[in-house]
PDB file of C-alpha atoms and ligand atoms in Angstrom:
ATOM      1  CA  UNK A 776      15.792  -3.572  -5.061  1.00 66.00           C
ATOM      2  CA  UNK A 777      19.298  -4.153  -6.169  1.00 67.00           C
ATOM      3  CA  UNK A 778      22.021  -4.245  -3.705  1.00 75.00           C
ATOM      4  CA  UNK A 779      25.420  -5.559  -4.640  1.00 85.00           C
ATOM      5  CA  UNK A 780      26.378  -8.499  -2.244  1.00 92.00           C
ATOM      6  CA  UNK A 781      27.915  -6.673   0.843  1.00 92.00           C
ATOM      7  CA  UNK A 782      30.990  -9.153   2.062  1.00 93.00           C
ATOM      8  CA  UNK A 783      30.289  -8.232   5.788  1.00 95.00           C
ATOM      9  CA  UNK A 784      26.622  -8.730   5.836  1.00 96.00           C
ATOM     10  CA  UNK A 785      26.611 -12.355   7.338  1.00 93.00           C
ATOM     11  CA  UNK A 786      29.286 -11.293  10.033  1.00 95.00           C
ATOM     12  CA  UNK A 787      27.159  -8.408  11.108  1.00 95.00           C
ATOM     13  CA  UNK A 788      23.791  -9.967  11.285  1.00 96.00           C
ATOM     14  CA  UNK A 789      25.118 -12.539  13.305  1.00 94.00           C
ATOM     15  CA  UNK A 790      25.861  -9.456  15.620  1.00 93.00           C
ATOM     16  CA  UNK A 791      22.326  -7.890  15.443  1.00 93.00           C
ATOM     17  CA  UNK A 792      20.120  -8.766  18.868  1.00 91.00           C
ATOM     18  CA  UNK A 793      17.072  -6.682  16.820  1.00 95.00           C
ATOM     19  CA  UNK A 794      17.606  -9.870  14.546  1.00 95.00           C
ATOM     20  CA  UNK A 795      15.155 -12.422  15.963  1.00 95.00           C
ATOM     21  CA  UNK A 796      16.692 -15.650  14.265  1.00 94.00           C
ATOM     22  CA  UNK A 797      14.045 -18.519  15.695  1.00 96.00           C
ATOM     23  CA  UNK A 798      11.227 -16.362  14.664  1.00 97.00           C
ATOM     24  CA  UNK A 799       8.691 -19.161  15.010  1.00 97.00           C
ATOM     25  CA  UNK A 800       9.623 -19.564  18.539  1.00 97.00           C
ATOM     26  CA  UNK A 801       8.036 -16.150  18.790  1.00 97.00           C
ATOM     27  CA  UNK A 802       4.465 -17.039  17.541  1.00 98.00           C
ATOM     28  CA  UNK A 803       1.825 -16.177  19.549  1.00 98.00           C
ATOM     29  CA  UNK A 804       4.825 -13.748  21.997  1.00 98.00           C
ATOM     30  CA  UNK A 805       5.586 -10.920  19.577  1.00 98.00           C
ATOM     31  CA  UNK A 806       3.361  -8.401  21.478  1.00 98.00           C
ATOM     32  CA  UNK A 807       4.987  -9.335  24.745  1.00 97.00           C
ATOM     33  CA  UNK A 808       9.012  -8.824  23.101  1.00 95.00           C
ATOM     34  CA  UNK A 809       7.554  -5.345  21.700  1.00 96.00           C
ATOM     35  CA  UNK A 810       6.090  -4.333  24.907  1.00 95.00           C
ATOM     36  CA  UNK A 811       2.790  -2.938  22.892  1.00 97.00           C
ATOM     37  CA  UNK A 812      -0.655  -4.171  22.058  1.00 96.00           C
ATOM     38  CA  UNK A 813      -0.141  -3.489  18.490  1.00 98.00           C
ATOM     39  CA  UNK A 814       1.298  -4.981  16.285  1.00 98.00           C
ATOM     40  CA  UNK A 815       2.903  -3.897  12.781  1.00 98.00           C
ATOM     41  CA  UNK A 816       4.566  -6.160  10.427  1.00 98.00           C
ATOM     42  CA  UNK A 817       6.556  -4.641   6.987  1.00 98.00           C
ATOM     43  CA  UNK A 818       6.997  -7.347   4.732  1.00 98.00           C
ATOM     44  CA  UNK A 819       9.652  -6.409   2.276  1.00 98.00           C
ATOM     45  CA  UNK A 820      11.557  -3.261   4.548  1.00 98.00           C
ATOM     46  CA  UNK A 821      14.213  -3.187   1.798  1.00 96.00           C
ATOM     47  CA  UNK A 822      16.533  -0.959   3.599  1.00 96.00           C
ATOM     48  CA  UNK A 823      14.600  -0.146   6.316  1.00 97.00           C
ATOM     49  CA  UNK A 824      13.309   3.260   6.110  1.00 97.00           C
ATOM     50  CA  UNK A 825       9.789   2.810   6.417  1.00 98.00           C
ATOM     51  CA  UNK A 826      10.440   0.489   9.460  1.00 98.00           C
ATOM     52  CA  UNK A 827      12.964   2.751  11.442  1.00 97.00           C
ATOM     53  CA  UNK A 828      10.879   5.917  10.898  1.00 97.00           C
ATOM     54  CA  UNK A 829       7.903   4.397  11.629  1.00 98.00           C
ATOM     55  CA  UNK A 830       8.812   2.663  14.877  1.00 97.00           C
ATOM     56  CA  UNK A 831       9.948   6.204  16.054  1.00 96.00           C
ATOM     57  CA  UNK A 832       6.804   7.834  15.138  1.00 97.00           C
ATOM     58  CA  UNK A 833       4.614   4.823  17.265  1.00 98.00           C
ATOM     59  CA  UNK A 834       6.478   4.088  19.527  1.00 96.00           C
ATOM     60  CA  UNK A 835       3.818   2.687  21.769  1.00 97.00           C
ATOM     61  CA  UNK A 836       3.154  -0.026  18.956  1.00 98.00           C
ATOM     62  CA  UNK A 837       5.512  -3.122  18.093  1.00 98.00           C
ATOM     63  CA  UNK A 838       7.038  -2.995  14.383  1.00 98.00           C
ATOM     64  CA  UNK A 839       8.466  -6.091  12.611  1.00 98.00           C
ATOM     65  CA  UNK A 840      10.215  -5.788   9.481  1.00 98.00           C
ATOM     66  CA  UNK A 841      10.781  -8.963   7.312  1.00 98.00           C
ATOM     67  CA  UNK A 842      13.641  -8.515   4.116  1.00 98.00           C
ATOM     68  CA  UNK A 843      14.664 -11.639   2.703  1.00 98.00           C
ATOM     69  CA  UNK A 844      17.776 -10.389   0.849  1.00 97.00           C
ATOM     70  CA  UNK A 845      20.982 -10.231   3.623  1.00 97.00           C
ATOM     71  CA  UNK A 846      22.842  -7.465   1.959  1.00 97.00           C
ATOM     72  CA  UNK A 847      19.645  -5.391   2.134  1.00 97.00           C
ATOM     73  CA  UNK A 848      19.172  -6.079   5.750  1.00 97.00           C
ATOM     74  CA  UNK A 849      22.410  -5.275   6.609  1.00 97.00           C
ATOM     75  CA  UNK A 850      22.186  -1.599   5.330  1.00 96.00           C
ATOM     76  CA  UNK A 851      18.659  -1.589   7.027  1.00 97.00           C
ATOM     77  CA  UNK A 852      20.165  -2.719  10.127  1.00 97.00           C
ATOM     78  CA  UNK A 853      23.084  -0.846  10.333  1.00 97.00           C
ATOM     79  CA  UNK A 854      21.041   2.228  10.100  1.00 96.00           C
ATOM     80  CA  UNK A 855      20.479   1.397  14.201  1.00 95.00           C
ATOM     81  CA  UNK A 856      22.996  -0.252  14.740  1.00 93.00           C
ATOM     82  CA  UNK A 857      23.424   0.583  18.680  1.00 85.00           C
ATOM     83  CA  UNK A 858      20.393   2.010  19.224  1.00 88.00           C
ATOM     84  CA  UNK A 859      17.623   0.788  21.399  1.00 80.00           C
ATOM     85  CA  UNK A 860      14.472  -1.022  20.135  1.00 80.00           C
ATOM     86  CA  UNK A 861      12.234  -2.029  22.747  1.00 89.00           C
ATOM     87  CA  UNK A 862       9.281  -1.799  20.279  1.00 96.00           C
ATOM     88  CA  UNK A 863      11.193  -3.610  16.872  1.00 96.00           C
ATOM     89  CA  UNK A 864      12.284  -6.409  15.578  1.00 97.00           C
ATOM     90  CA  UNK A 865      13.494  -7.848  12.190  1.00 98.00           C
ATOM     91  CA  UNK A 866      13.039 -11.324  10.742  1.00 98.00           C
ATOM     92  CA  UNK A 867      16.012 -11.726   7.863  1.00 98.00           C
ATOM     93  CA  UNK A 868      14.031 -14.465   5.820  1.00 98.00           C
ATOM     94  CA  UNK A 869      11.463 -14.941   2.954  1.00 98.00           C
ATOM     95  CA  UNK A 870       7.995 -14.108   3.678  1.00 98.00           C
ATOM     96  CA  UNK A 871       6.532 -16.919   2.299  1.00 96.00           C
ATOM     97  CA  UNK A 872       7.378 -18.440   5.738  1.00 95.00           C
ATOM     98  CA  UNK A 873       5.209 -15.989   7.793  1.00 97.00           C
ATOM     99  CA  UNK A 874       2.291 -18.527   8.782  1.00 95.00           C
ATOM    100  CA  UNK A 875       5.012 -20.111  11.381  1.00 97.00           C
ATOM    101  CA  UNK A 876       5.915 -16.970  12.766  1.00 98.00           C
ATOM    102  CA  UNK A 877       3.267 -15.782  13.759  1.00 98.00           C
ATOM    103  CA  UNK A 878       0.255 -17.422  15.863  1.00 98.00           C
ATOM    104  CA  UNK A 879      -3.465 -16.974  14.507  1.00 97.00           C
ATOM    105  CA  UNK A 880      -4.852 -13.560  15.006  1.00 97.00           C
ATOM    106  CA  UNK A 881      -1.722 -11.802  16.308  1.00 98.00           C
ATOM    107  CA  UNK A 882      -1.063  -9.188  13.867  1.00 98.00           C
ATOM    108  CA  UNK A 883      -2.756  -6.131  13.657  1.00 98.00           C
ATOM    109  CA  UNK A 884      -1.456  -4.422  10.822  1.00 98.00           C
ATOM    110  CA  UNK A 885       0.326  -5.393   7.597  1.00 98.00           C
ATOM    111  CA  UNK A 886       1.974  -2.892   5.529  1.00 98.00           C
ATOM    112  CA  UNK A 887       3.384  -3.788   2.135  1.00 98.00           C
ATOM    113  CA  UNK A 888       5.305  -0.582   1.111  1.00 98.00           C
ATOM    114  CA  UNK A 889       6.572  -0.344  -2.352  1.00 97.00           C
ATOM    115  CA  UNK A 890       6.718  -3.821  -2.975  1.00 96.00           C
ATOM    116  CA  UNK A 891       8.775  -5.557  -5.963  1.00 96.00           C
ATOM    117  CA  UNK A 892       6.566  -5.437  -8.948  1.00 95.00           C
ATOM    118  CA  UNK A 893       7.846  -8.332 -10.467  1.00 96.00           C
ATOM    119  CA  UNK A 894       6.376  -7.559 -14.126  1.00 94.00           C
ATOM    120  CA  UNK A 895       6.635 -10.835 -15.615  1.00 95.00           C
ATOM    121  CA  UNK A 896       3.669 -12.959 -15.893  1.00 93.00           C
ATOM    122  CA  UNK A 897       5.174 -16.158 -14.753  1.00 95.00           C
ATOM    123  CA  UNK A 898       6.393 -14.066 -11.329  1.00 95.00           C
ATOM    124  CA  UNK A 899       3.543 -13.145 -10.338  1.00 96.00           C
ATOM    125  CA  UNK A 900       3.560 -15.290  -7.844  1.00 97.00           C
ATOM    126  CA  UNK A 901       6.659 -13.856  -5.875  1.00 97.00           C
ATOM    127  CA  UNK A 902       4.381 -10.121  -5.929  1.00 98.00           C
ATOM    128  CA  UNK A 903       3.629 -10.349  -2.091  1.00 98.00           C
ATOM    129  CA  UNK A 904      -0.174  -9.302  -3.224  1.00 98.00           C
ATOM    130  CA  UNK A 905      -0.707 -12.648  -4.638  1.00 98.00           C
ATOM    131  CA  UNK A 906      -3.526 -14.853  -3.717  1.00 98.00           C
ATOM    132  CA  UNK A 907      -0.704 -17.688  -1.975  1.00 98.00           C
ATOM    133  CA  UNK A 908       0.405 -14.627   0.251  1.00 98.00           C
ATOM    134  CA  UNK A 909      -3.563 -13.179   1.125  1.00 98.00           C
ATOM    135  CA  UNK A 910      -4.215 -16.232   2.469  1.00 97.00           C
ATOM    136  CA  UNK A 911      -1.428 -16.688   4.823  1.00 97.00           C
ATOM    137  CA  UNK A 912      -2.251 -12.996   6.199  1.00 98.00           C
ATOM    138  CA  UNK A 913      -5.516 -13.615   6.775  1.00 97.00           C
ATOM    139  CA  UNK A 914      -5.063 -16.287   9.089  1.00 96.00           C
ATOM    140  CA  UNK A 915      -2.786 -13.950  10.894  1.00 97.00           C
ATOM    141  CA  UNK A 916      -5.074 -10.855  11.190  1.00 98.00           C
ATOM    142  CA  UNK A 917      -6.863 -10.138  13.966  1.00 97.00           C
ATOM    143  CA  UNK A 918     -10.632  -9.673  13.273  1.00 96.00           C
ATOM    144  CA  UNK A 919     -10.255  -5.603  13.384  1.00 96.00           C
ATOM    145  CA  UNK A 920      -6.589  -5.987  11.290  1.00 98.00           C
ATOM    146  CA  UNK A 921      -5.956  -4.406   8.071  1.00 98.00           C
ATOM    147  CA  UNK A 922      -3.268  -4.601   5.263  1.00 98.00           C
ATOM    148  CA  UNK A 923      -2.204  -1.478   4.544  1.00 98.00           C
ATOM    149  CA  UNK A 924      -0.594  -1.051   0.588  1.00 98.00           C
ATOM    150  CA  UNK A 925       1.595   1.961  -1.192  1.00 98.00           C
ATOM    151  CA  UNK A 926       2.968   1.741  -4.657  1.00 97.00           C
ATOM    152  CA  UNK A 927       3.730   3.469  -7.235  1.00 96.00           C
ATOM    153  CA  UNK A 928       3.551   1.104  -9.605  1.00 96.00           C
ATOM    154  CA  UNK A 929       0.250   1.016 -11.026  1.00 97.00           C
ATOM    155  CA  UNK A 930       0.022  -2.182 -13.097  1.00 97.00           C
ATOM    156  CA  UNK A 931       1.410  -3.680  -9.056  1.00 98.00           C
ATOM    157  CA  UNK A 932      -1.765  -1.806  -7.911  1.00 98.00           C
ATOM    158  CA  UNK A 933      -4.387  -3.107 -10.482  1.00 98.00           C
ATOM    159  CA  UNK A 934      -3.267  -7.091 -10.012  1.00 98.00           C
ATOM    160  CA  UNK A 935      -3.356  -6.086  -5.888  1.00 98.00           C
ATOM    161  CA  UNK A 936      -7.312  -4.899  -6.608  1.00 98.00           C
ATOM    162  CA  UNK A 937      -8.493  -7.771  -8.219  1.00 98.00           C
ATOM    163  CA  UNK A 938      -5.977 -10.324  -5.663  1.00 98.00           C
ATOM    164  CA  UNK A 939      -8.081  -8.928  -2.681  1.00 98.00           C
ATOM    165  CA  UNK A 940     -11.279  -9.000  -4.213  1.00 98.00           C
ATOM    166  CA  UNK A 941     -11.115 -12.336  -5.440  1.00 98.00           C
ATOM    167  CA  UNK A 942      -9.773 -13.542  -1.768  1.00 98.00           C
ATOM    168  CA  UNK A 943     -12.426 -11.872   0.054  1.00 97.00           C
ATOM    169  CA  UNK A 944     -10.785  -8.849   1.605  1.00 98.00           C
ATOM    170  CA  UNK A 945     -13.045  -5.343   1.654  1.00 98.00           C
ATOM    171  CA  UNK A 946     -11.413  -2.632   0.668  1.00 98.00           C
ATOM    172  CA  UNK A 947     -11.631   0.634   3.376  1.00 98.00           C
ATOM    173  CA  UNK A 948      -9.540   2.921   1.827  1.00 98.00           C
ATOM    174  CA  UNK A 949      -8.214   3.899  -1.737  1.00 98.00           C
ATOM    175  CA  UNK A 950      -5.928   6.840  -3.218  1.00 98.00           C
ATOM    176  CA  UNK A 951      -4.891   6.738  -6.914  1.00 98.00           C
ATOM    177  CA  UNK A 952      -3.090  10.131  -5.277  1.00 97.00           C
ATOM    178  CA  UNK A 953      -2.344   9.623  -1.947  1.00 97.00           C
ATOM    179  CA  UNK A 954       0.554  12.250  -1.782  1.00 96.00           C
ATOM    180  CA  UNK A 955      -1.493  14.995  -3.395  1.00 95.00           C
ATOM    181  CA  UNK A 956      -2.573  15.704   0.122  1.00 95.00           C
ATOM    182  CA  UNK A 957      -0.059  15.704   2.977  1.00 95.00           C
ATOM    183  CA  UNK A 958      -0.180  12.828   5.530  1.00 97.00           C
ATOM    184  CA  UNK A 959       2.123  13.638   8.200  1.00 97.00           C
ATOM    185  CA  UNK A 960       0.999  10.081   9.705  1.00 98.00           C
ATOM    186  CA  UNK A 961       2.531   8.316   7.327  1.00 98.00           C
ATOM    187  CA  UNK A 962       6.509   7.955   6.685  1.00 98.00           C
ATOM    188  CA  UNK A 963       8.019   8.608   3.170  1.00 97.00           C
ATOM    189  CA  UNK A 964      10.998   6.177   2.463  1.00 94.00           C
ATOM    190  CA  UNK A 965      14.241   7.600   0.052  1.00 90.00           C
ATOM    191  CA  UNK A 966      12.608   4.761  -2.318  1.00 88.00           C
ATOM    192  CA  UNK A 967       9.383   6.910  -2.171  1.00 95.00           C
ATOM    193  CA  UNK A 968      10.859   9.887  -2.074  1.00 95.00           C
ATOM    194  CA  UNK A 969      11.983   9.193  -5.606  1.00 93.00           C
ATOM    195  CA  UNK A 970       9.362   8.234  -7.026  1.00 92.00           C
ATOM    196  CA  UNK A 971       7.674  11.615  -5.908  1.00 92.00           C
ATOM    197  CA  UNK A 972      10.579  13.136  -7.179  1.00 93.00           C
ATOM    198  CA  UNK A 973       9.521  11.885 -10.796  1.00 93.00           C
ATOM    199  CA  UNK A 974       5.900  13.316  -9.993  1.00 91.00           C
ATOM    200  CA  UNK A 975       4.856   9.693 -10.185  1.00 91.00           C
ATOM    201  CA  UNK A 976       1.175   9.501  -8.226  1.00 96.00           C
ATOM    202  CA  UNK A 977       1.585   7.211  -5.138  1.00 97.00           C
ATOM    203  CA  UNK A 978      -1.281   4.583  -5.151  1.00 98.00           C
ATOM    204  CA  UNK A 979      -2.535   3.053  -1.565  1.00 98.00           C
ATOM    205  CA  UNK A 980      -4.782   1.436   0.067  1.00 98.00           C
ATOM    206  CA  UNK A 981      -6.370  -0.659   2.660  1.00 98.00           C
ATOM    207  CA  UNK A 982      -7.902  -4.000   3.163  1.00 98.00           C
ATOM    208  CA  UNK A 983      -9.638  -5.775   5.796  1.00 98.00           C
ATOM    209  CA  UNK A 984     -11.221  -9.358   6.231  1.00 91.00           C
TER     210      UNK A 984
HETATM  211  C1  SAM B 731      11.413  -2.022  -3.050  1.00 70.26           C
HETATM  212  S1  SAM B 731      11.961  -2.756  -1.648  1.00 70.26           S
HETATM  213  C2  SAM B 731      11.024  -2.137  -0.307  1.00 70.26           C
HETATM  214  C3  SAM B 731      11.190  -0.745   0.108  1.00 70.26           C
HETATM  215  C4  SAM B 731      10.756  -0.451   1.521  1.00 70.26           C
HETATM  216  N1  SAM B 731       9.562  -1.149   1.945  1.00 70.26           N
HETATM  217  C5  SAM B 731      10.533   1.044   1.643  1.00 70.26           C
HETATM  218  O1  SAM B 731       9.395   1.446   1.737  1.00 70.26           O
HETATM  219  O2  SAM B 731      11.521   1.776   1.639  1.00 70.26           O
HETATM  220  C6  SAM B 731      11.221  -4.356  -1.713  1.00 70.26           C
HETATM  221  C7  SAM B 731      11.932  -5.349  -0.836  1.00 70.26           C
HETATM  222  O3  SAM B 731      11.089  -6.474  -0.609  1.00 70.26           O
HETATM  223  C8  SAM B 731      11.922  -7.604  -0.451  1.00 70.26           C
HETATM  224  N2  SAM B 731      11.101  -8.802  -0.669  1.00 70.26           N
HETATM  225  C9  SAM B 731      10.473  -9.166  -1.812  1.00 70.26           C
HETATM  226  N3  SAM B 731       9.841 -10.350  -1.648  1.00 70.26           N
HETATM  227  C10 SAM B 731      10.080 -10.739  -0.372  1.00 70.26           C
HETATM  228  C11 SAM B 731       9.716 -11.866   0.394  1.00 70.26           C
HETATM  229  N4  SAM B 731       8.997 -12.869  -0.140  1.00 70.26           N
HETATM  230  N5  SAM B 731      10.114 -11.949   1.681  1.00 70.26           N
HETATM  231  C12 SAM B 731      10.865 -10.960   2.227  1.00 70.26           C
HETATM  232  N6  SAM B 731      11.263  -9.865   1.545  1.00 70.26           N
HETATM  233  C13 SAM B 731      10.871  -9.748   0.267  1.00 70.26           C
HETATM  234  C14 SAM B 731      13.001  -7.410  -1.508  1.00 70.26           C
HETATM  235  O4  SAM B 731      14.166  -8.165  -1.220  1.00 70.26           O
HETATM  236  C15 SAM B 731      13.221  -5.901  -1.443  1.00 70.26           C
HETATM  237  O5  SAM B 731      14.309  -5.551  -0.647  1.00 70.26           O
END
């Protein structure tokens, strides 16, 4: 997602109490902040949508959304600015981090929603479906948790198949057309919007230990 650099980003997210900037002096507490026994993590929220809209539709669960790029925080953030969020949080920071955030076990659900391709061979490593990032979920999962994935990029989807096989993970759920069908349970983001827009199908689906 490209966002030019946004001068008063570092200024405002200094500003943001939603901001939790210690966040591994939260592991093992996150239910507790959220007031909830469930816990949702986005890693990657871009600019937020998924995260805002889906906190309001559960409100009774806890949602934490990770984005490691300021500028793109800041527009997620300033989307509530001033409004209360008993049940989220946001961790500005790069996810390859997550293992200190969080204790063993606590999270119940991971969603990875229209996640940066990254089409190049040699950065396939940063794709947050990669075997180095499966195995720091899985130690955070709780026994019943589940990783819930949307794209729309199908090559994204095919790597994020074989990553989750080859790590172990059972796959529950799968829709090469998951939009074909509506699913009022589920939030559509402007970034997915678009891609519906195109008539592009929108792949998901969902893995468990
Ligand atoms: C396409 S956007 C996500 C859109 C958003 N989830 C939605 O549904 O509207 C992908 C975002 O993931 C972020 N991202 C990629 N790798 C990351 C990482 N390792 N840690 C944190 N954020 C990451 C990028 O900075 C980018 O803003």
């Amino acid at each position: 997602m490209r966002v030019r650099k946004i001068k008063w980003a570092e200024e405002f997210l200094e500003s943001q109490d939603v901001i939790i900037k210690d966040p591994s002096s939260m592991a093992g507490h996150w239910k507790e902040i959220c007031h909830c026994d469930e816990l949702h993590v986005e890693i990657g929220s871009g600019k937020g949508d998924y995260w805002i809209a889906m906190s309001q539709m559960y409100p009774q669960c806890g949602w934490i959304g990770i984005e490691k790029n300021h500028s793109v925080a800041a527009v997620a953030l300033k989307k509530v600015e001033n409004q209360m969020h008993d049940n989220r949080r946001f961790i500005v920071d790069d996810a390859k981090n997550i293992s200190e955030w969080f204790a063993e076990k606590e999270i119940d659900v991971i969603h990875l929603n229209f996640s940066d391709p990254w089409p190049k061979k040699r950065n396939g490593k940063r794709r947050l479906t990669h075997a180095n990032f499966l195995n720091l979920y899985k130690k955070m999962l709780n026994d019943d948790g589940k990783i819930i994935m949307k794209t729309d990029n199908r090559k994204l989807f095919e790597f994020s198949i074989l990553e989750f096989q080859d790590q172990g993970f059972r796959c529950s759920e799968i829709s090469l057309n998951f939009r074909e069908e509506e699913h009022p349970e589920d939030a559509i983001s402007e970034y997915e919007s678009k891609f519906m827009a195109k008539g592009n199908p929108i792949y998901r689906g969902v893995w468990q230990i």
